[in-house]
Coordinates of C-alpha atoms in Angstrom, one line a residue:
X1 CA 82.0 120.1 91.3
X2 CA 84.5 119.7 88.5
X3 CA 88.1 118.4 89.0
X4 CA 91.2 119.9 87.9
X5 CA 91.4 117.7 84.9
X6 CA 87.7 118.4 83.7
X7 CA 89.1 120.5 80.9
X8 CA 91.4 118.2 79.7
X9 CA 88.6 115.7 79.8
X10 CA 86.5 118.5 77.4
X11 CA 89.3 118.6 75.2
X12 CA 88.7 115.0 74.4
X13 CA 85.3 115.1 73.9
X14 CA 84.2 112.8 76.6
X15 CA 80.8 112.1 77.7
X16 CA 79.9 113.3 81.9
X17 CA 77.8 112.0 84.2
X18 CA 77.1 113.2 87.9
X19 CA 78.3 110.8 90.5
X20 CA 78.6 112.2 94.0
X21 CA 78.2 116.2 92.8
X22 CA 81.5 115.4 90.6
X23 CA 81.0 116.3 87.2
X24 CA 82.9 112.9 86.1
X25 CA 83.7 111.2 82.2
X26 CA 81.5 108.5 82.1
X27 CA 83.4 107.7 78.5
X28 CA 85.3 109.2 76.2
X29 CA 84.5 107.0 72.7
X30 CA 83.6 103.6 73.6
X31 CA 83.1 102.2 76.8
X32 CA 84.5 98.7 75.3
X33 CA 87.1 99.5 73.5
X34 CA 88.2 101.6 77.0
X35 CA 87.4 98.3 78.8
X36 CA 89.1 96.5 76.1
X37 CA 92.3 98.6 76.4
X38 CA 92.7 98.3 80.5
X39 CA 92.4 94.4 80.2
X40 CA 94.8 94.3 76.5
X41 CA 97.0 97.7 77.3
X42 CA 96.4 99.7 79.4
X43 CA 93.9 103.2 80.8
X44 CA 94.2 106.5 81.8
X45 CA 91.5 106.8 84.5
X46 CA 90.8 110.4 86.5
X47 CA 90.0 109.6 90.1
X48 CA 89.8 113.2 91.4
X49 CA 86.2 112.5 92.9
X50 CA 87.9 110.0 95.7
X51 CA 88.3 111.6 99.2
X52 CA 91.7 111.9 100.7
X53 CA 92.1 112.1 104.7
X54 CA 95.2 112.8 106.2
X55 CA 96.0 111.1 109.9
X56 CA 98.7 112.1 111.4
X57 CA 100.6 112.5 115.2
X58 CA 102.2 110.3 117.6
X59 CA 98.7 108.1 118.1
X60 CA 97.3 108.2 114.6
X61 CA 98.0 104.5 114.3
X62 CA 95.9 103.8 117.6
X63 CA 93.0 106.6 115.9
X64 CA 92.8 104.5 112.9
X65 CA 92.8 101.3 114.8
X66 CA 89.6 102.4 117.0
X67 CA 88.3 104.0 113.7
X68 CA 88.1 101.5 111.3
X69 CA 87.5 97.1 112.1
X70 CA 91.3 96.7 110.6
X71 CA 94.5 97.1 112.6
X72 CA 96.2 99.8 110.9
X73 CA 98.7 100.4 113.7
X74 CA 100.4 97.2 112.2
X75 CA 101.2 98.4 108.6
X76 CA 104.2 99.3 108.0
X77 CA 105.5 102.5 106.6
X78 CA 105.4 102.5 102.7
X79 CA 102.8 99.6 102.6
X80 CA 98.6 99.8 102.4
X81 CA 95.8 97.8 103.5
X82 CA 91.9 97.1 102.0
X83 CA 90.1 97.8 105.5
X84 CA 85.9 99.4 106.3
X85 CA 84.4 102.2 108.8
X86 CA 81.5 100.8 110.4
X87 CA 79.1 102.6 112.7
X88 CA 78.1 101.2 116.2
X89 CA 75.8 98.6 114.9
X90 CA 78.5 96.8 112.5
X91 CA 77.1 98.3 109.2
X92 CA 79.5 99.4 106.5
X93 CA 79.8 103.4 106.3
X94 CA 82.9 103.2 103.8
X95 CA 85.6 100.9 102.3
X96 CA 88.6 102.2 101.8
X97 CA 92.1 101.9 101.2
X98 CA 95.0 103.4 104.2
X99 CA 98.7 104.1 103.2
X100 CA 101.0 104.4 106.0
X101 CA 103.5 107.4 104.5
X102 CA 105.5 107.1 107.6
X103 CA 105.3 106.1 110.8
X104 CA 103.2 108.9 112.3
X105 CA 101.6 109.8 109.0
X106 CA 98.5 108.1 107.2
X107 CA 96.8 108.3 104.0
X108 CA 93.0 107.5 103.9
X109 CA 91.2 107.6 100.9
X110 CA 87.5 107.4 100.9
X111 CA 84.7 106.5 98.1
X112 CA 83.1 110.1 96.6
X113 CA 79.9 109.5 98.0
X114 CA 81.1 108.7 101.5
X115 CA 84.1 111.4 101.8
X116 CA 82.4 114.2 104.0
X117 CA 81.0 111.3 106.1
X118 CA 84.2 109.8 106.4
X119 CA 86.2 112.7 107.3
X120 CA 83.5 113.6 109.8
X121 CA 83.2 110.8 111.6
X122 CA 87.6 110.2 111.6
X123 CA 87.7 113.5 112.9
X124 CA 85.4 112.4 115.8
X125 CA 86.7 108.8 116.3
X126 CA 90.2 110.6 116.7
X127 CA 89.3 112.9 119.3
X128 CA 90.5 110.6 122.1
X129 CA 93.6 110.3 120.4
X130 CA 96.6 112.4 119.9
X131 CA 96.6 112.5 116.3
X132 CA 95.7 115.0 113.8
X133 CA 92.6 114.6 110.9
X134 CA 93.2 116.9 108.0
X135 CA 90.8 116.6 105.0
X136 CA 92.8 117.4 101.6
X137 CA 90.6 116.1 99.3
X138 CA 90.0 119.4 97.9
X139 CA 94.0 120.0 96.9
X140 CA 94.4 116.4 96.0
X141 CA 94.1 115.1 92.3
X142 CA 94.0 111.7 91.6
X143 CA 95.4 109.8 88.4
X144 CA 95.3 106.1 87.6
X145 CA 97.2 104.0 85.0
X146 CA 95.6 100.3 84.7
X147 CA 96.5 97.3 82.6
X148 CA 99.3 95.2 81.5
X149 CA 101.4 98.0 80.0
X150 CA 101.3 99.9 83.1
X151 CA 104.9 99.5 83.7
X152 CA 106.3 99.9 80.4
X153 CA 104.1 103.2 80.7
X154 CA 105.5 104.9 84.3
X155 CA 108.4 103.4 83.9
X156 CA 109.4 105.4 81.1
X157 CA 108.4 108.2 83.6
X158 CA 110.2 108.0 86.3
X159 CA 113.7 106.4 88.1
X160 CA 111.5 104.5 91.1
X161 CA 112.4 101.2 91.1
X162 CA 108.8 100.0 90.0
X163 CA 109.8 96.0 90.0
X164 CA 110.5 96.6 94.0
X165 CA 107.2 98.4 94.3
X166 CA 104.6 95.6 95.5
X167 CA 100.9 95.4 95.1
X168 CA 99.2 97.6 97.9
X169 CA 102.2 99.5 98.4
X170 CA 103.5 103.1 98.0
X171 CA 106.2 105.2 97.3
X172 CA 106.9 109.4 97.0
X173 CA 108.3 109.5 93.5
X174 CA 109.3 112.0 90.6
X175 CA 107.3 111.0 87.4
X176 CA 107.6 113.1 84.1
X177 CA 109.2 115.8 86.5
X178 CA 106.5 115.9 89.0
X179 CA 106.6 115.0 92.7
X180 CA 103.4 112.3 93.4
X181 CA 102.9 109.7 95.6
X182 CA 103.1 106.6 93.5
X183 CA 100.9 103.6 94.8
X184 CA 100.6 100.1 93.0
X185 CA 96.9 100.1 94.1
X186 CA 93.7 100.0 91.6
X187 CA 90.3 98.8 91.1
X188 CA 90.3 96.9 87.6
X189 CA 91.5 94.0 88.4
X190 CA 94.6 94.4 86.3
X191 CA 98.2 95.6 87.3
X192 CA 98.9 99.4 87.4
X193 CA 99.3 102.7 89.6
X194 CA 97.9 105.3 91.1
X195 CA 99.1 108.8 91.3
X196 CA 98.5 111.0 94.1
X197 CA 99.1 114.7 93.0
X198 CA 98.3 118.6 94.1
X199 CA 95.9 119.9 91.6
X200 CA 98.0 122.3 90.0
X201 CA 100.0 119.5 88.7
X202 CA 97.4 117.0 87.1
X203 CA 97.2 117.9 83.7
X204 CA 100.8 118.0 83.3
X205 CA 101.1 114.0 84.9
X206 CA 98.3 113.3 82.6
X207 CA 99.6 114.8 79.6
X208 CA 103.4 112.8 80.3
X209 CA 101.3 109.1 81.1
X210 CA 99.1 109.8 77.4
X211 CA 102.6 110.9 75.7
X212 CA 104.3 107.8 76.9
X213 CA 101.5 105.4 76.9
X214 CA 100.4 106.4 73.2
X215 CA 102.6 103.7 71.5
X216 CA 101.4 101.3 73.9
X217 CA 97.5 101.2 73.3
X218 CA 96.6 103.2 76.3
X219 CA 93.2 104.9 76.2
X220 CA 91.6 107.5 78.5
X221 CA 89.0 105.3 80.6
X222 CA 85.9 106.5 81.9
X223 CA 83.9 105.4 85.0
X224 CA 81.3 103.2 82.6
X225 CA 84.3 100.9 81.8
X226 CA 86.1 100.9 85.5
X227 CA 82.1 99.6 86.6
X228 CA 82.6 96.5 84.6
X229 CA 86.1 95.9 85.1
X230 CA 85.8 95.9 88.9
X231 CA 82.8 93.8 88.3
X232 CA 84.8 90.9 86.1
X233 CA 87.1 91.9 89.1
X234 CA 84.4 90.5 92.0
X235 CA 85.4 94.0 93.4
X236 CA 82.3 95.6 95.8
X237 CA 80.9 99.2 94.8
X238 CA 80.0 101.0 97.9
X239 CA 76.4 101.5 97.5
X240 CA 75.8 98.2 95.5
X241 CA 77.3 95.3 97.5
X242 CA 78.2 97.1 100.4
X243 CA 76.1 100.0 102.6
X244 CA 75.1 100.9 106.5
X245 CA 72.3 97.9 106.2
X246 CA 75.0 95.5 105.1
X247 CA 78.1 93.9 107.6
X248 CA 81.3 93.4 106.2
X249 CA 80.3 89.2 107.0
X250 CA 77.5 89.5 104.3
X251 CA 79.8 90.9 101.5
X252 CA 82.3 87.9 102.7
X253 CA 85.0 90.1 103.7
X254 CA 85.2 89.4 107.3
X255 CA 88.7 88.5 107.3
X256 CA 89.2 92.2 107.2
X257 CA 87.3 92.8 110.5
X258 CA 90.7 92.3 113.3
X259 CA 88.2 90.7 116.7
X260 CA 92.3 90.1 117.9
X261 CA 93.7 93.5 117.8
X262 CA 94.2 95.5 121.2
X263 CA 91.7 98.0 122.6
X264 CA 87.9 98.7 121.4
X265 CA 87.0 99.7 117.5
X266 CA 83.6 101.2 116.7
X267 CA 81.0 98.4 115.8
X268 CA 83.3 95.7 117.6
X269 CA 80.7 94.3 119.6
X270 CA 78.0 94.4 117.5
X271 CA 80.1 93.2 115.0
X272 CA 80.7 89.8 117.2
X273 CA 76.9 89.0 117.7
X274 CA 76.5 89.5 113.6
X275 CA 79.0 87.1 111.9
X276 CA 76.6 84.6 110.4
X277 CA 74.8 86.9 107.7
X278 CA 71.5 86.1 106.9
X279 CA 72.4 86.7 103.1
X280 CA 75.7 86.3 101.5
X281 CA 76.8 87.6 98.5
X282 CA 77.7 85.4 95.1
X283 CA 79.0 85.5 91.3
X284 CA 76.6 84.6 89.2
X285 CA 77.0 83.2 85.4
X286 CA 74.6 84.0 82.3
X287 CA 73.5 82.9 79.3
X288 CA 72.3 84.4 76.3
X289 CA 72.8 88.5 76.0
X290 CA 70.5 89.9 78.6
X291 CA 72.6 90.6 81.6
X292 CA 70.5 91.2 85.2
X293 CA 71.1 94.5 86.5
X294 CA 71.4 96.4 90.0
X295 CA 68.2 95.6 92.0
X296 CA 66.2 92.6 89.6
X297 CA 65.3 89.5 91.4
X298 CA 66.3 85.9 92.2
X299 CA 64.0 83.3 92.2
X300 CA 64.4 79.3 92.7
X301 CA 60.9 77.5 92.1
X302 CA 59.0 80.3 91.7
X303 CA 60.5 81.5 95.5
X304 CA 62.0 85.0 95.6
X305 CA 65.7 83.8 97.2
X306 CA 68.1 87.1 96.5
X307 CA 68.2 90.2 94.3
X308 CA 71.2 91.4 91.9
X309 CA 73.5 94.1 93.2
X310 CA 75.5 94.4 90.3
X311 CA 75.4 92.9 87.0
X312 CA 76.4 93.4 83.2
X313 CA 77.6 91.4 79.6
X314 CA 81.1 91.0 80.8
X315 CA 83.2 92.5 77.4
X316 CA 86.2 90.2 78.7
X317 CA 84.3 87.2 79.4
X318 CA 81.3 87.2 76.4
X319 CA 78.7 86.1 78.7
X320 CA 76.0 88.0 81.4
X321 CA 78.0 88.1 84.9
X322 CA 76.4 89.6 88.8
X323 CA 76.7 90.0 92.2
X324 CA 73.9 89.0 93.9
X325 CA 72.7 88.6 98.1
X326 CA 71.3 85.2 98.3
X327 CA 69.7 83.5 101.1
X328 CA 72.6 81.0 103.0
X329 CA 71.2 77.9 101.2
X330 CA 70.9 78.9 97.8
X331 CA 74.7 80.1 97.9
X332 CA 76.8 77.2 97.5
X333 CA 78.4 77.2 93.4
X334 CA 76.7 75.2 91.0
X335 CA 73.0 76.1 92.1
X336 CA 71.1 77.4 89.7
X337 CA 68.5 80.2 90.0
X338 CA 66.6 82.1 87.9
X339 CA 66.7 86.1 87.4
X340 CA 63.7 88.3 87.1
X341 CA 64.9 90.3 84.0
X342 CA 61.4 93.1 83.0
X343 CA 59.3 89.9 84.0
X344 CA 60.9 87.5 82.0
X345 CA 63.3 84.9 84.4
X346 CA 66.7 84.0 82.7
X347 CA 68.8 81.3 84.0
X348 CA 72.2 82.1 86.4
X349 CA 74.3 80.1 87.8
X350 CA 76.2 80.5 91.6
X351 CA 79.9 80.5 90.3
X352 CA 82.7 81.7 92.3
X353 CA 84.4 85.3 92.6
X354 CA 86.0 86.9 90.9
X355 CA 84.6 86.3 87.7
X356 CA 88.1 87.4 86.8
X357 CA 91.9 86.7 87.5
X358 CA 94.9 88.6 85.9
X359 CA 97.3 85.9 84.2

């Protein structure tokens, strides 16, 4: 599947990979200086590959509440929350991000590789409910602006009132003459927005943001450099640090799970019996230049004690950083481990997440 900017991707000679059946730019020069630019300036990222689900009726908030492990019925309008679907033995089948438009009306947006799933299983969960599951991924484009200069950028753009818009909220706005909804949400780490708009309108918005973020720095990013930004970030990749093996307890985001909200969820009560993980995930800190990758090992003494989810040479940082499932007792920061790098064992240390923080 292509998006409805893949043309406009050509046009720049970027480099595509497959992710999900999207045809997607994995880069368009280099994936450090597009790094570079998110974390100095700012990026131009197409996110047309995401899923978005619309709830909506007079018990959509009560839908999403039995849905998902979060209490959605308690956001309120214009405002978004970080919550997970879990099936009925507490493992992770999506994290995602919910706007509530208005009060009967919800945004979901789901990871790619999870969408259909997603969509499938809301449709179900809200069958109980009065509330209405529309899938619109198909007519919805996705554009994201990330980094410092973010609101020098889309404020140029548009008359919003961009220094009222918080983080993880959203707003309907008019930006270079185009109706979107405008969210201050991302995945980099860094300050920015993304733009919800019909597909017919995408490479317009994306030719207005490159316009007005030209003197700025801003570069068009590809997903190579949004992997190792959310990564600095201490961010989970569906797939990586989270999946249907995996609770949210073992990726340490349990706070997320609401035990207090009213009525039943699905994985509630298997969620209760599982909230001491067995593994629990970590930062880890390198030396050297080898960075350990996605699936390498963890040793102490010669003992295999974890394996590496993610990992990479962080371009912000200088140094090898991962995220890594380790047993309970080899967790705490400060312990040092070693990583099975092609049968050679590097040292890493357990350092706290994220690896990093926005000033």
């Amino acid at each position: 599947m292509k998006t409805a900017l893949h043309e406009v991707h050509t046009g720049l000679g970027a480099s595509f990979t497959d992710f999900a059946g999207w045809s997607m730019p994995v880069r368009y020069s280099s994936e450090l200086a597009e790094h570079r630019a998110v974390r100095e300036a700012a990026g131009l990222f197409d996110l047309s590959h995401m899923g978005e689900i619309e709830v909506t009726g007079p018990q959509a908030g009560d839908a999403l509440d039995y849905a998902f492990v979060g209490r959605l019925s308690a956001v309120k309008p214009g405002r978004a929350r970080y919550t997970m679907m879990c099936n009925a033995e507490g493992g992770v089948l999506d994290d995602l991000v919910v706007y509530r438009l208005a009060d009967e009306h919800y945004l979901v947006v789901a990871n790619a590789g999870n969408a259909a799933v997603v969509s499938a299983e809301l449709t179900a969960r809200a069958g109980g409910f009065d509330a209405e599951v529309t899938d619109r991924s198909a007519e919805t484009s996705l554009i994201a602006v990330q980094g410092p200069a973010a609101v020098d950028i889309v404020g140029k753009l548009t008359d919003a009132d961009l220094s009222s818009l918080k983080y993880y909220a959203s707003t309907p706005a008019v930006v270079g003459g185009q109706d979107v909804l405008l969210a201050r949400t991302g995945y980099t780490g860094e300050d920015g927005f993304e733009l919800y708009v019909p597909g017919e309108r995408a490479a317009a918005v994306w030719r207005v943001l490159t316009e007005a973020g030209e003197p700025h720095g801003l570069l068009p990013a590809g997903l190579a450099c949004r992997d190792t930004l959310r990564l600095e970030a201490g961010m989970p990749l569906y797939g990586n640090e989270l999946s249907t093996e995996l609770t949210p307890f073992h990726a340490g985001l349990g706070r997320v799970v609401k035990f207090d909200k009213p009525g039943d969820f699905v994985g509630r009560a298997a969620l209760d019996t599982r909230r001491d993980p067995d593994r629990v995930l970590v930062g880890l800190k390198g030396s050297g230049r080898r960075a350990p990758r996605h699936g390498y090992r963890l040793l102490a003494d010669g003992e295999d004690v974890g394996e590496i989810t993610s990992g990479a040479l962080s371009p912000t940082l200088g140094y090898p950083i991962a995220m890594a499932y380790v047993l309970p007792a080899h967790a705490e920061p400060g312990t040092a481990l070693s990583a099975d790098v092609r049968g050679r064992e590097e040292p890493v240390e357990v350092v706290p997440l994220p690896f990093y923080r926005r000033s």
